[in-house]
């Protein structure tokens, strides 16, 4: 193997294998470190795993889709809801909000700090889609379109028409929604002073369905005075995007959005188009308003009586799809209700993190003490393995924070602490198997190899069950349970990697040191203390037999004869040669140097 | 150590042997009695103490307080909403948690500032949350769905791996025992049932089966070696396997329990983190019970299930006959 850097003298196979495994482990750690470092330098990664709200402080709102009996919400619909909510939050200038779906019908909104009431209201209100006729339009006067986030200080005079001294009720009662009499001096003043950047923050772009509305389009480039609502979003039964065809049914190569209204919508839309078609200029347009913002304001080219209008224009495939989705889902088929709202202060979060970390360290310390007590110096291998597992886990969590949006929650911390015990169990299973093999009279290197084979099978089977529980919980559960399952699953996998690529190779190497191979009293693998049957020079004492449990002892005896046969074939240690040279492996094929 | 090592040696060779399998009636009786008690505790005690996540309501958590006097909280809430039933608990030595019925947004803000004033902290130190009554039920529904799927999959995996469904059945029965006992102790402790506790229970599922698989793998190994001329009966082979892994069971139980106990006693009581406390209590009990039950319940049940199989009982009869013949 090109990777191994064996010394001058040829090493036995287990030692070579051990070095190879350790090098692989180094490669994995180096790879993870390099990836994280690259992420930190060139992207948004961080050296520390990102913390969830319960540790960092902030507000988490869980919204649940309101479903009637037998109703269900598709993943597509849920994702649409997420993007709508994201638009709303972005519009309110809150940065670093995280919105995600959870389970089959929940949307989780995580905000840093404590958001103001307006932001909360915005998130919690359900999306509203409506069709309004355009009365008047103009380019937005605001120059700094992108600075929505700075518009925190409201200027109430501009947004509150009631406060204006101007005439606020139409002097002539409007006859229909397109009647320009809707535009009162007060409304026009509001329109003139209307700043698109403020519109969302102030909640100014909200008007009753029977009243005109002043608002901007969703890119804040144009502002509108709109008449009362003509058709509500609920009356859209479907919206799709597709290539526009001409009268002969031949594709024109441009994209359009096809809307299908239900019965009520068809009648209402027919009336609107009939009226708008006769009008000119801005009044010929109707505006599609989503949550108070105009997402599209097409002109009316025909009277649509079949309830199946097509919106065409300068669409790309993507933009037509986006509009179709907004039309279809904009007025969400289901409303959302707030399931829980949790605000954690930053102090509480850091307190909880500190508690978790202290508890974890104390737990680790106790495990070390117990391991040293039980396994003497072998306990240090346990500790080193746990440290390696800890390093790997930390790197993986940091990477997952970067790539997968993982956030470490308190439940996750608990999962990590619990994992200390579960991980240490792999080593215990392995060490006990080695001791069993030593008791059977094998030499240490032989016991390590034979014990490993049996232990690995047990470890894989049992860890498989653990992994299965983590995966099932992760897939099916929601909320905290997920974070917990994820950390548990990650630690199980890392546990297996560590025991294969670190603990076992370390023991293979240690088995060839004089200290361990000679079974020093402090090594934890002292054959004398273990009551090994092997007495040197291929002599084995008779196994102890007692009347009690005689079947069991016979069973043990039977196993010993197998061990004897194997051991006798390979163990030829004369007292005057160091064991590490002569004793290599219990496998039938002898080591090269023996 | 030397004592436990020596003990392990004797267990391994069979010099010492605890008759786990043979005295199964005793273990079964203990298991059934403790399960009945575990079920009786919540029934007599008026059911589980469900947390706010299951009841629904508003919660305020105040940190860095100068005092943990509970009356202050009641007064502060009364200022805003008179006659509101308030549950106040102290968290650690400088935190207070106040739970009320669900309040409106305005009331929540007012109560938060009243509490901040009452305890002499800034409003930043008052965390507010509101939980709809369906939240806890929701998370539990999902958890139960996960549980059913997991149990079904785990049973299939174990049956395939061990090539006998009887091991899977024995493991599942043991798991049920573990969960019932853990729930009983939880009810006895009077801790609130929170989503964190639910997580703890779900982890016990994993641990209980995990521990059982480790021991069953040794049983599989030992019983697979039983040939026609074997000198031990099936039950004896199972018993030897359990004895041979007993030291592992003890060590694992201790090592798994230590960090959890550290969370429970340090993280929760001394430092005051509710989530940690709820998870760790369920886990600590679950680990202890799970380790115990593998040895005392899972293995005897498995031997019990198998030894009446035709092949095995015939072989056992031959073994015993041969043994008696040898004695004579």
mmCIF file of C-alpha atoms in Angstrom, chain A residues 54 60 62 64 102-106 114 117 120-121 124 337-348 351-352 354-356 358-360 362-364 366-367 370-376 410-411 413-415 417-418 420-422 424-426 428-429 432-433 435-437 439-440 454 457-459 461-463 465-466 468-470 472-473 476-481 484 488 495 521 524 528-533 541 544-546 548-560 562, chain B residues 1-2 4-6 8-10 12-19 59 61 63-64 94 105-106 108-109 123-135 138-139 142-143 145-147 149-150 153-155 157-158 161-163 195-196 198-200 202-203 205-207 209-211 213-215 217-218 220-222 225-227 230-232 236-237 240 244-245 247-252 254-260 262-264 266-268 271-276 279 283 287 323 326:
data_model
loop_
_atom_site.group_PDB
_atom_site.id
_atom_site.type_symbol
_atom_site.label_atom_id
_atom_site.label_comp_id
_atom_site.label_asym_id
_atom_site.label_seq_id
_atom_site.Cartn_x
_atom_site.Cartn_y
_atom_site.Cartn_z
ATOM 1 C CA UNK A 54 -32.861 27.866 22.736
ATOM 2 C CA UNK A 60 -39.221 30.904 17.149
ATOM 3 C CA UNK A 62 -44.230 27.563 14.621
ATOM 4 C CA UNK A 64 -49.384 25.024 11.476
ATOM 5 C CA UNK A 102 -41.217 20.919 9.649
ATOM 6 C CA UNK A 103 -43.088 17.694 9.307
ATOM 7 C CA UNK A 104 -45.969 17.570 6.920
ATOM 8 C CA UNK A 105 -47.799 20.736 7.849
ATOM 9 C CA UNK A 106 -45.699 23.092 9.897
ATOM 10 C CA UNK A 114 -37.080 39.882 19.752
ATOM 11 C CA UNK A 117 -45.223 43.385 16.898
ATOM 12 C CA UNK A 120 -45.043 39.196 14.174
ATOM 13 C CA UNK A 121 -48.385 40.282 12.749
ATOM 14 C CA UNK A 124 -48.839 35.361 11.364
ATOM 15 C CA UNK A 337 -52.304 29.293 12.849
ATOM 16 C CA UNK A 338 -49.603 29.946 15.368
ATOM 17 C CA UNK A 339 -48.854 26.728 17.143
ATOM 18 C CA UNK A 340 -46.252 28.113 19.468
ATOM 19 C CA UNK A 341 -44.193 31.205 19.880
ATOM 20 C CA UNK A 342 -41.104 30.976 21.941
ATOM 21 C CA UNK A 343 -38.853 33.823 22.884
ATOM 22 C CA UNK A 344 -35.616 32.913 24.563
ATOM 23 C CA UNK A 345 -33.467 35.632 25.992
ATOM 24 C CA UNK A 346 -29.808 35.478 25.095
ATOM 25 C CA UNK A 347 -28.886 35.090 28.771
ATOM 26 C CA UNK A 348 -31.169 32.128 29.242
ATOM 27 C CA UNK A 351 -26.968 29.693 30.670
ATOM 28 C CA UNK A 352 -28.460 26.564 29.207
ATOM 29 C CA UNK A 354 -23.123 26.451 29.862
ATOM 30 C CA UNK A 355 -25.124 23.920 31.919
ATOM 31 C CA UNK A 356 -24.970 21.449 29.071
ATOM 32 C CA UNK A 358 -20.399 21.619 32.210
ATOM 33 C CA UNK A 359 -22.572 18.545 32.599
ATOM 34 C CA UNK A 360 -20.944 17.028 29.519
ATOM 35 C CA UNK A 362 -18.197 16.244 34.209
ATOM 36 C CA UNK A 363 -19.802 13.220 32.555
ATOM 37 C CA UNK A 364 -16.712 12.748 30.411
ATOM 38 C CA UNK A 366 -16.534 10.366 35.308
ATOM 39 C CA UNK A 367 -16.340 8.043 32.311
ATOM 40 C CA UNK A 370 -14.361 4.644 35.656
ATOM 41 C CA UNK A 371 -12.535 3.440 32.541
ATOM 42 C CA UNK A 372 -9.148 3.828 34.198
ATOM 43 C CA UNK A 373 -10.464 2.024 37.239
ATOM 44 C CA UNK A 374 -11.845 -0.815 35.169
ATOM 45 C CA UNK A 375 -9.350 -1.065 32.367
ATOM 46 C CA UNK A 376 -6.253 0.569 33.835
ATOM 47 C CA UNK A 410 -30.298 21.943 23.860
ATOM 48 C CA UNK A 411 -31.876 18.633 22.947
ATOM 49 C CA UNK A 413 -26.500 18.825 23.359
ATOM 50 C CA UNK A 414 -28.285 16.200 25.442
ATOM 51 C CA UNK A 415 -27.941 13.809 22.500
ATOM 52 C CA UNK A 417 -23.756 13.901 26.138
ATOM 53 C CA UNK A 418 -25.743 10.687 25.986
ATOM 54 C CA UNK A 420 -20.511 9.628 25.308
ATOM 55 C CA UNK A 421 -21.871 6.584 27.085
ATOM 56 C CA UNK A 422 -23.079 4.852 23.936
ATOM 57 C CA UNK A 424 -17.757 4.185 25.153
ATOM 58 C CA UNK A 425 -19.822 1.008 25.071
ATOM 59 C CA UNK A 426 -18.285 0.040 21.720
ATOM 60 C CA UNK A 428 -16.198 -1.892 26.362
ATOM 61 C CA UNK A 429 -17.684 -4.562 24.103
ATOM 62 C CA UNK A 432 -14.304 -7.494 26.961
ATOM 63 C CA UNK A 433 -14.020 -9.626 23.852
ATOM 64 C CA UNK A 435 -10.225 -10.279 27.548
ATOM 65 C CA UNK A 436 -12.373 -13.285 26.684
ATOM 66 C CA UNK A 437 -9.862 -14.301 24.054
ATOM 67 C CA UNK A 439 -8.827 -16.011 28.959
ATOM 68 C CA UNK A 440 -8.965 -18.604 26.240
ATOM 69 C CA UNK A 454 -16.392 -11.025 17.117
ATOM 70 C CA UNK A 457 -20.049 -8.034 14.367
ATOM 71 C CA UNK A 458 -21.758 -7.243 17.647
ATOM 72 C CA UNK A 459 -20.926 -3.554 17.383
ATOM 73 C CA UNK A 461 -25.491 -5.115 14.716
ATOM 74 C CA UNK A 462 -26.187 -3.086 17.831
ATOM 75 C CA UNK A 463 -25.155 0.247 16.327
ATOM 76 C CA UNK A 465 -30.338 -0.658 15.725
ATOM 77 C CA UNK A 466 -29.293 2.672 17.221
ATOM 78 C CA UNK A 468 -32.227 2.837 12.753
ATOM 79 C CA UNK A 469 -33.887 4.564 15.696
ATOM 80 C CA UNK A 470 -32.101 7.830 14.885
ATOM 81 C CA UNK A 472 -36.723 6.837 11.905
ATOM 82 C CA UNK A 473 -37.006 9.605 14.470
ATOM 83 C CA UNK A 476 -40.857 11.081 11.161
ATOM 84 C CA UNK A 477 -40.516 13.357 14.115
ATOM 85 C CA UNK A 478 -40.644 17.100 14.326
ATOM 86 C CA UNK A 479 -39.144 19.880 16.334
ATOM 87 C CA UNK A 480 -36.636 19.161 19.034
ATOM 88 C CA UNK A 481 -36.867 15.444 18.454
ATOM 89 C CA UNK A 484 -31.806 15.124 18.961
ATOM 90 C CA UNK A 488 -27.525 10.846 17.916
ATOM 91 C CA UNK A 495 -18.619 5.903 16.787
ATOM 92 C CA UNK A 521 -0.386 -5.329 35.729
ATOM 93 C CA UNK A 524 -5.628 -3.866 31.942
ATOM 94 C CA UNK A 528 -2.706 -13.590 35.067
ATOM 95 C CA UNK A 529 -5.368 -11.268 36.405
ATOM 96 C CA UNK A 530 -7.684 -12.443 33.688
ATOM 97 C CA UNK A 531 -7.121 -16.027 34.806
ATOM 98 C CA UNK A 532 -5.795 -16.992 31.427
ATOM 99 C CA UNK A 533 -5.345 -20.663 30.819
ATOM 100 C CA UNK A 541 -3.771 -25.437 32.770
ATOM 101 C CA UNK A 544 -11.613 -25.053 36.582
ATOM 102 C CA UNK A 545 -14.653 -27.204 36.902
ATOM 103 C CA UNK A 546 -17.253 -26.980 39.546
ATOM 104 C CA UNK A 548 -22.497 -25.848 39.842
ATOM 105 C CA UNK A 549 -23.208 -24.892 36.275
ATOM 106 C CA UNK A 550 -21.255 -27.882 35.073
ATOM 107 C CA UNK A 551 -22.794 -27.654 31.654
ATOM 108 C CA UNK A 552 -21.577 -24.129 31.360
ATOM 109 C CA UNK A 553 -18.060 -24.994 32.382
ATOM 110 C CA UNK A 554 -18.010 -27.896 29.967
ATOM 111 C CA UNK A 555 -19.110 -25.495 27.319
ATOM 112 C CA UNK A 556 -16.239 -23.242 28.254
ATOM 113 C CA UNK A 557 -13.912 -26.215 28.243
ATOM 114 C CA UNK A 558 -15.045 -27.186 24.821
ATOM 115 C CA UNK A 559 -14.288 -23.698 23.596
ATOM 116 C CA UNK A 560 -10.901 -23.878 25.194
ATOM 117 C CA UNK A 562 -10.602 -25.033 20.101
ATOM 118 C CA UNK B 1 -11.085 -3.650 39.633
ATOM 119 C CA UNK B 2 -9.434 -6.887 40.450
ATOM 120 C CA UNK B 4 -14.703 -7.351 39.080
ATOM 121 C CA UNK B 5 -12.034 -8.817 36.799
ATOM 122 C CA UNK B 6 -11.845 -11.940 38.906
ATOM 123 C CA UNK B 8 -15.544 -11.713 35.132
ATOM 124 C CA UNK B 9 -13.043 -14.568 34.861
ATOM 125 C CA UNK B 10 -15.191 -16.832 36.950
ATOM 126 C CA UNK B 12 -16.456 -16.579 31.778
ATOM 127 C CA UNK B 13 -15.272 -20.037 32.656
ATOM 128 C CA UNK B 14 -18.504 -20.875 34.387
ATOM 129 C CA UNK B 15 -16.819 -21.240 37.767
ATOM 130 C CA UNK B 16 -19.303 -18.744 39.019
ATOM 131 C CA UNK B 17 -22.649 -18.530 37.379
ATOM 132 C CA UNK B 18 -25.745 -16.584 38.139
ATOM 133 C CA UNK B 19 -28.735 -18.594 37.128
ATOM 134 C CA UNK B 59 -44.860 31.164 29.889
ATOM 135 C CA UNK B 61 -38.904 32.769 32.178
ATOM 136 C CA UNK B 63 -33.164 34.932 34.504
ATOM 137 C CA UNK B 64 -30.565 36.760 36.598
ATOM 138 C CA UNK B 94 -31.529 32.865 40.078
ATOM 139 C CA UNK B 105 -50.124 39.638 22.763
ATOM 140 C CA UNK B 106 -50.699 42.915 24.579
ATOM 141 C CA UNK B 108 -48.021 39.173 27.307
ATOM 142 C CA UNK B 109 -45.984 42.313 26.782
ATOM 143 C CA UNK B 123 -36.919 43.042 29.877
ATOM 144 C CA UNK B 124 -34.173 41.262 27.964
ATOM 145 C CA UNK B 125 -33.970 38.809 30.827
ATOM 146 C CA UNK B 126 -37.608 37.883 30.534
ATOM 147 C CA UNK B 127 -38.215 35.240 27.923
ATOM 148 C CA UNK B 128 -41.791 34.831 26.849
ATOM 149 C CA UNK B 129 -43.354 31.994 25.027
ATOM 150 C CA UNK B 130 -46.765 30.916 24.085
ATOM 151 C CA UNK B 131 -47.760 27.400 23.237
ATOM 152 C CA UNK B 132 -50.933 26.391 21.506
ATOM 153 C CA UNK B 133 -52.636 23.477 23.229
ATOM 154 C CA UNK B 134 -52.090 21.209 20.241
ATOM 155 C CA UNK B 135 -48.324 21.593 20.098
ATOM 156 C CA UNK B 138 -48.699 17.169 17.852
ATOM 157 C CA UNK B 139 -45.127 16.342 18.730
ATOM 158 C CA UNK B 142 -45.383 12.293 15.498
ATOM 159 C CA UNK B 143 -43.336 10.549 18.147
ATOM 160 C CA UNK B 145 -45.894 7.310 14.659
ATOM 161 C CA UNK B 146 -42.104 7.198 14.712
ATOM 162 C CA UNK B 147 -42.200 4.679 17.517
ATOM 163 C CA UNK B 149 -42.450 2.447 12.502
ATOM 164 C CA UNK B 150 -39.224 2.039 14.418
ATOM 165 C CA UNK B 153 -38.416 -2.027 11.383
ATOM 166 C CA UNK B 154 -36.290 -2.983 14.371
ATOM 167 C CA UNK B 155 -38.212 -6.230 14.800
ATOM 168 C CA UNK B 157 -33.971 -6.202 11.259
ATOM 169 C CA UNK B 158 -33.417 -8.245 14.417
ATOM 170 C CA UNK B 161 -29.966 -10.643 11.701
ATOM 171 C CA UNK B 162 -30.499 -13.312 14.331
ATOM 172 C CA UNK B 163 -32.453 -15.529 11.943
ATOM 173 C CA UNK B 195 -41.393 17.214 24.680
ATOM 174 C CA UNK B 196 -37.908 16.817 26.146
ATOM 175 C CA UNK B 198 -40.704 12.408 25.120
ATOM 176 C CA UNK B 199 -37.277 12.591 23.498
ATOM 177 C CA UNK B 200 -35.841 10.832 26.507
ATOM 178 C CA UNK B 202 -37.585 7.637 22.468
ATOM 179 C CA UNK B 203 -33.896 7.326 23.262
ATOM 180 C CA UNK B 205 -36.181 2.628 22.854
ATOM 181 C CA UNK B 206 -32.871 2.760 21.073
ATOM 182 C CA UNK B 207 -30.828 1.995 24.147
ATOM 183 C CA UNK B 209 -32.824 -2.641 22.048
ATOM 184 C CA UNK B 210 -29.156 -1.789 21.606
ATOM 185 C CA UNK B 211 -28.245 -3.370 24.899
ATOM 186 C CA UNK B 213 -28.708 -6.877 20.759
ATOM 187 C CA UNK B 214 -25.225 -6.871 22.303
ATOM 188 C CA UNK B 215 -26.133 -9.650 24.714
ATOM 189 C CA UNK B 217 -25.277 -11.535 19.795
ATOM 190 C CA UNK B 218 -23.255 -13.436 22.376
ATOM 191 C CA UNK B 220 -26.369 -16.331 19.164
ATOM 192 C CA UNK B 221 -22.665 -17.110 19.126
ATOM 193 C CA UNK B 222 -22.861 -19.595 21.991
ATOM 194 C CA UNK B 225 -21.988 -23.757 18.592
ATOM 195 C CA UNK B 226 -24.378 -26.242 20.147
ATOM 196 C CA UNK B 227 -24.076 -29.422 18.163
ATOM 197 C CA UNK B 230 -23.214 -30.694 23.025
ATOM 198 C CA UNK B 231 -22.772 -31.011 26.718
ATOM 199 C CA UNK B 232 -25.054 -28.187 27.736
ATOM 200 C CA UNK B 236 -27.566 -23.397 29.914
ATOM 201 C CA UNK B 237 -25.887 -22.081 26.791
ATOM 202 C CA UNK B 240 -23.500 -18.880 30.022
ATOM 203 C CA UNK B 244 -20.009 -14.066 30.000
ATOM 204 C CA UNK B 245 -21.327 -10.651 28.996
ATOM 205 C CA UNK B 247 -19.207 -7.621 33.171
ATOM 206 C CA UNK B 248 -19.809 -5.810 29.900
ATOM 207 C CA UNK B 249 -23.393 -5.166 30.932
ATOM 208 C CA UNK B 250 -22.308 -3.724 34.255
ATOM 209 C CA UNK B 251 -19.571 -1.576 32.732
ATOM 210 C CA UNK B 252 -21.812 -0.338 29.961
ATOM 211 C CA UNK B 254 -22.288 2.454 34.543
ATOM 212 C CA UNK B 255 -20.552 4.265 31.682
ATOM 213 C CA UNK B 256 -23.828 5.134 29.958
ATOM 214 C CA UNK B 257 -25.442 6.235 33.198
ATOM 215 C CA UNK B 258 -22.560 8.428 34.409
ATOM 216 C CA UNK B 259 -22.853 11.270 31.871
ATOM 217 C CA UNK B 260 -26.636 11.166 32.122
ATOM 218 C CA UNK B 262 -24.095 14.289 35.469
ATOM 219 C CA UNK B 263 -26.700 16.058 33.345
ATOM 220 C CA UNK B 264 -29.464 15.238 35.775
ATOM 221 C CA UNK B 266 -25.533 19.167 37.614
ATOM 222 C CA UNK B 267 -27.254 20.447 34.517
ATOM 223 C CA UNK B 268 -30.659 20.354 36.044
ATOM 224 C CA UNK B 271 -27.621 24.905 36.971
ATOM 225 C CA UNK B 272 -31.265 24.828 36.048
ATOM 226 C CA UNK B 273 -31.939 23.753 32.506
ATOM 227 C CA UNK B 274 -35.340 22.142 32.250
ATOM 228 C CA UNK B 275 -34.855 20.431 28.933
ATOM 229 C CA UNK B 276 -31.764 18.675 30.220
ATOM 230 C CA UNK B 279 -34.433 14.212 29.167
ATOM 231 C CA UNK B 283 -32.764 8.425 30.280
ATOM 232 C CA UNK B 287 -30.542 3.019 31.043
ATOM 233 C CA UNK B 323 -25.101 -36.313 31.640
ATOM 234 C CA UNK B 326 -22.061 -40.171 32.943
#
